[in-house]
XYZ file of C-alpha atoms in Angstrom:
323
model
C -4.125 -26.964 -32.144
C -2.265 -24.045 -30.590
C -1.114 -21.021 -32.559
C 2.557 -20.280 -32.256
C 2.786 -16.543 -31.335
C 6.052 -16.118 -33.247
C 4.646 -17.720 -36.399
C 1.573 -15.499 -36.108
C 3.703 -12.350 -35.752
C 5.671 -13.249 -38.870
C 2.471 -13.925 -40.820
C 1.061 -10.568 -39.618
C 4.126 -8.782 -40.979
C 3.794 -10.521 -44.362
C 0.060 -9.740 -44.517
C 0.702 -6.064 -43.769
C 3.573 -5.730 -46.245
C 1.962 -7.973 -48.888
C 5.491 -9.091 -49.687
C 7.804 -11.669 -48.105
C 10.977 -9.702 -48.818
C 9.571 -6.505 -47.330
C 8.340 -8.400 -44.255
C 11.819 -9.891 -43.799
C 13.237 -6.366 -43.783
C 10.746 -5.197 -41.155
C 11.411 -8.228 -38.961
C 15.171 -8.071 -39.601
C 15.404 -11.755 -40.449
C 16.168 -13.566 -43.700
C 13.580 -14.106 -46.433
C 13.894 -17.927 -46.200
C 13.252 -17.702 -42.446
C 10.036 -15.750 -43.089
C 8.845 -18.268 -45.677
C 9.618 -21.134 -43.313
C 7.626 -19.602 -40.426
C 4.608 -19.016 -42.661
C 4.743 -22.592 -43.985
C 4.914 -23.945 -40.438
C 1.856 -21.871 -39.528
C -0.038 -23.152 -42.557
C 0.925 -26.718 -41.689
C -0.276 -26.350 -38.111
C -3.624 -24.921 -39.262
C -4.010 -27.277 -42.195
C -4.937 -24.486 -44.621
C -3.219 -22.316 -47.189
C -2.996 -18.718 -45.999
C -1.513 -16.947 -49.001
C -0.693 -17.324 -52.690
C 2.798 -16.264 -53.739
C 3.690 -14.565 -57.023
C 6.431 -12.364 -58.435
C 4.389 -9.298 -57.493
C 4.092 -10.362 -53.855
C 1.525 -12.349 -51.898
C -2.255 -12.535 -51.995
C -4.146 -13.696 -48.917
C -6.613 -16.539 -49.233
C -9.990 -16.354 -47.502
C -8.471 -18.170 -44.511
C -5.486 -15.811 -44.638
C -7.718 -12.719 -44.518
C -9.614 -14.100 -41.515
C -6.405 -14.935 -39.660
C -4.805 -11.583 -40.578
C -7.698 -9.728 -38.907
C -7.177 -11.704 -35.703
C -3.414 -11.292 -35.942
C -3.845 -7.504 -35.990
C -6.077 -7.683 -32.919
C -3.590 -9.884 -31.082
C -0.731 -7.547 -31.976
C -2.729 -4.551 -30.711
C -3.535 -6.347 -27.447
C 0.115 -7.286 -27.036
C 1.157 -3.650 -27.440
C -1.559 -2.582 -25.008
C -0.371 -5.150 -22.468
C 3.228 -3.942 -22.765
C 2.071 -0.356 -22.324
C -0.019 -1.280 -19.273
C 2.916 -3.042 -17.631
C 5.152 -0.050 -18.393
C 2.552 2.241 -16.804
C 2.514 0.087 -13.686
C 6.286 0.152 -13.467
C 6.337 3.933 -13.836
C 3.343 4.343 -11.469
C 1.170 5.993 -14.108
C -1.562 3.489 -13.306
C -2.310 0.795 -10.730
C -3.859 0.551 -7.306
C -2.839 0.609 -3.668
C -4.972 -0.674 -0.779
C -3.726 0.436 2.642
C -5.281 -0.641 5.917
C -4.414 0.969 9.234
C -5.434 0.944 12.849
C -7.347 4.059 13.984
C -4.496 6.035 15.574
C -2.149 5.574 12.605
C -4.962 6.264 10.130
C -5.990 9.462 11.871
C -2.663 11.042 12.761
C 0.095 9.685 10.511
C -1.453 8.426 7.277
C -3.174 11.592 5.928
C 0.067 13.506 5.285
C 1.503 10.505 3.439
C -1.618 9.936 1.345
C -1.925 13.580 0.294
C 1.602 13.623 -1.048
C 1.221 10.189 -2.623
C -1.938 11.289 -4.439
C -0.233 14.422 -5.746
C 2.830 12.508 -6.908
C 0.960 9.552 -8.438
C -2.517 10.697 -9.522
C -2.945 7.618 -11.725
C -2.817 5.218 -8.761
C -6.210 4.278 -7.325
C -5.983 4.617 -3.536
C -8.119 2.692 -1.091
C -7.806 3.152 2.674
C -9.504 1.063 5.326
C -9.512 1.667 9.067
C -9.862 -1.291 11.408
C -8.493 -2.570 14.684
C -5.377 -4.717 14.258
C -7.083 -7.997 15.153
C -9.737 -7.427 12.487
C -7.127 -6.544 9.868
C -5.125 -9.687 10.561
C -8.195 -11.895 10.343
C -9.038 -10.385 6.955
C -5.516 -10.784 5.637
C -5.419 -14.404 6.770
C -8.738 -15.039 5.018
C -7.420 -13.462 1.811
C -4.225 -15.494 2.048
C -6.100 -18.778 2.492
C -8.214 -18.186 -0.627
C -7.019 -20.216 -3.587
C -8.995 -18.575 -6.394
C -7.567 -15.902 -8.641
C -10.855 -14.010 -8.554
C -10.818 -13.602 -4.791
C -7.174 -12.533 -4.757
C -7.942 -9.807 -7.287
C -10.922 -8.364 -5.422
C -10.869 -4.781 -4.235
C -10.967 -5.984 -0.627
C -7.381 -7.267 -0.865
C -5.041 -5.415 1.503
C -1.628 -4.609 0.015
C -0.122 -3.368 3.263
C -1.337 -2.877 6.828
C -0.036 -0.474 9.465
C -0.754 -1.398 13.073
C 0.595 -1.135 16.597
C 0.150 -4.864 17.287
C 2.676 -7.475 16.155
C 0.944 -9.914 13.799
C 0.291 -13.448 15.036
C 1.428 -16.675 13.433
C 3.731 -17.211 10.475
C 1.565 -15.926 7.625
C 2.882 -12.371 7.766
C 6.029 -10.465 6.918
C 6.452 -7.434 9.161
C 8.925 -4.908 10.465
C 8.885 -1.890 12.768
C 8.684 1.322 10.743
C 8.728 3.711 13.726
C 8.308 3.888 17.473
C 5.420 5.857 18.872
C 6.102 7.854 22.049
C 3.275 8.325 24.531
C 3.062 11.570 26.470
C 1.008 12.768 29.449
C -1.490 15.462 28.424
C -3.262 17.974 30.637
C -5.383 21.087 30.004
C -3.194 23.951 28.839
C -3.504 25.904 32.111
C -3.524 22.863 34.425
C -1.270 22.929 37.486
C 0.651 19.895 36.253
C 1.511 21.757 33.020
C 3.960 23.892 35.020
C 5.914 20.906 36.353
C 9.178 19.718 34.886
C 7.920 16.141 34.973
C 5.080 14.050 36.356
C 5.053 10.556 37.799
C 2.553 7.809 37.220
C 1.255 8.314 40.774
C 0.620 12.023 40.127
C -1.315 11.260 36.958
C -3.459 8.683 38.724
C -4.123 11.132 41.555
C -5.077 13.896 39.085
C -7.829 11.725 37.618
C -6.737 9.496 34.773
C -8.808 9.033 31.615
C -8.058 5.776 29.793
C -8.825 4.255 26.431
C -11.458 1.546 26.547
C -10.085 -1.845 25.573
C -11.392 -5.333 24.880
C -8.170 -6.812 26.265
C -8.510 -8.440 29.704
C -5.240 -6.743 30.703
C -6.531 -3.301 29.766
C -5.297 -0.703 27.313
C -1.646 -0.208 26.392
C -1.281 2.697 28.860
C -3.034 0.753 31.601
C -0.665 -2.168 31.124
C 2.365 0.140 31.355
C 1.164 1.807 34.541
C 0.230 -1.496 36.148
C 3.670 -2.895 35.306
C 5.154 0.189 37.032
C 3.354 -0.831 40.231
C 0.468 1.630 40.084
C -3.076 0.726 41.013
C -4.999 2.219 38.129
C -8.469 3.516 38.897
C -9.510 5.639 35.929
C -12.205 8.232 36.411
C -13.397 7.651 32.865
C -12.930 5.254 29.944
C -13.540 6.381 26.371
C -13.347 4.485 23.098
C -11.268 6.896 21.007
C -8.225 9.121 21.329
C -10.192 12.111 20.052
C -12.790 11.638 22.798
C -10.014 11.413 25.388
C -8.404 14.637 24.147
C -11.719 16.489 24.241
C -12.374 15.272 27.773
C -8.928 16.440 28.919
C -9.324 19.816 27.197
C -12.665 20.236 28.980
C -10.951 19.703 32.342
C -12.382 16.279 33.175
C -8.978 14.738 33.900
C -5.565 13.901 32.448
C -4.395 11.186 30.086
C -1.471 9.552 28.352
C -1.799 9.409 24.559
C 0.261 8.987 21.410
C 2.429 11.994 20.604
C 1.139 11.711 17.029
C -2.338 12.620 18.242
C -1.605 15.942 19.937
C 0.512 17.940 17.480
C -2.267 20.292 16.419
C -3.671 20.571 19.955
C -0.311 21.704 21.290
C 0.030 24.279 18.526
C -3.437 25.632 19.338
C -2.649 25.616 23.083
C -5.684 23.498 23.895
C -3.513 20.919 25.639
C -0.079 20.732 27.185
C 2.319 17.834 27.544
C 4.509 17.154 30.547
C 7.619 14.946 30.494
C 6.973 11.593 32.119
C 9.079 10.766 35.187
C 10.275 7.273 34.441
C 11.175 5.094 31.470
C 9.784 6.326 28.142
C 6.363 4.963 27.244
C 6.888 3.785 23.718
C 5.395 1.208 21.398
C 6.482 -0.089 17.994
C 4.385 0.499 14.885
C 4.442 -2.272 12.312
C 4.177 -2.462 8.526
C 2.647 -5.807 7.639
C 2.193 -7.769 4.408
C 1.184 -11.341 3.695
C 4.195 -13.642 3.658
C 5.632 -14.478 0.272
C 3.824 -11.706 -1.570
C 6.145 -9.427 -3.540
C 5.789 -5.688 -3.051
C 4.509 -3.775 -6.049
C 6.032 -0.514 -7.233
C 3.027 1.270 -5.752
C 3.731 -0.251 -2.320
C 7.454 0.533 -2.521
C 6.718 4.180 -3.339
C 4.252 4.350 -0.432
C 6.824 2.886 1.980
C 9.350 5.478 0.837
C 7.001 8.278 1.845
C 6.003 6.494 5.067
C 9.671 6.245 6.044
C 10.094 9.996 5.685
C 6.851 10.686 7.552
C 8.034 8.546 10.466
C 11.335 10.454 10.547
C 9.722 13.856 10.231
C 11.468 14.429 6.891
C 8.481 14.209 4.572
C 8.881 17.052 2.039
C 6.419 19.896 2.212
C 3.699 19.980 -0.425
C 5.530 22.607 -2.483
C 8.671 20.477 -2.818
C 9.281 17.737 -5.363
C 9.041 14.203 -3.989
C 11.311 11.749 -5.785
C 11.002 8.177 -4.493
C 13.850 5.737 -4.898
C 11.954 2.939 -6.648
């Protein structure tokens, strides 16, 4: 036996009004239609739910029991509608963003601050991992067939990386291109030049990012492709460590332009135009294939787009996403 939701809603109206005619007015349907729906409900349950008289209706014991549940179901239905409306208007919900270290450190904070101010009801979760680790996790989540595992807090809604995802399980696009720039100590001799070549950087003592790749880091691959024999004086495992080493005068480096904005303003480091083709890499926004983007994700992507273009509104300006 399955309760018909429409029949139950009609019965709830009659129970509240204690009158078929009044219930018909509330529901904006005819009195015979109300009586028919109640009779169908009684037939499906096999019990009499109410006694009819000229003065109205009186619930039977079974009717009173069902009326209590009908009120609860109606309240839950209203709550569900309200919850969905809140999600659509971004008054509640969640957003799980994962990003590789450079993006997480130098691009994401400005976006997240504004997102949190604009949508305080959205629960934000941010994870920082290397691209390969993120893709393995997203593939594992995608291969899970249980609703419980899909709904866990570990689920990644969107990932931001500098590595194109492998295989066919992902939807992705380039959201910006990251320029790499040579950096030297602020008062270094190379800082006075109009441009520097790869050979000059290698000769000045190049500091490179450590990499698990057999072909070396992104910068190392670029310089090798340009015909340079790269012999770094030092390898470090983070961009921050590289910047500190350069500022201390240990050598020079080539890093993401995103990473040096504050250092340039403070005159700790200087950049020099690179003599040769621009060193540039794409940054990707990645989701699992076939998964629709929530309102929370769409609003985040709106702000990310402006951050990548340098048009993200200042904190004292209103941010109005087109969602």
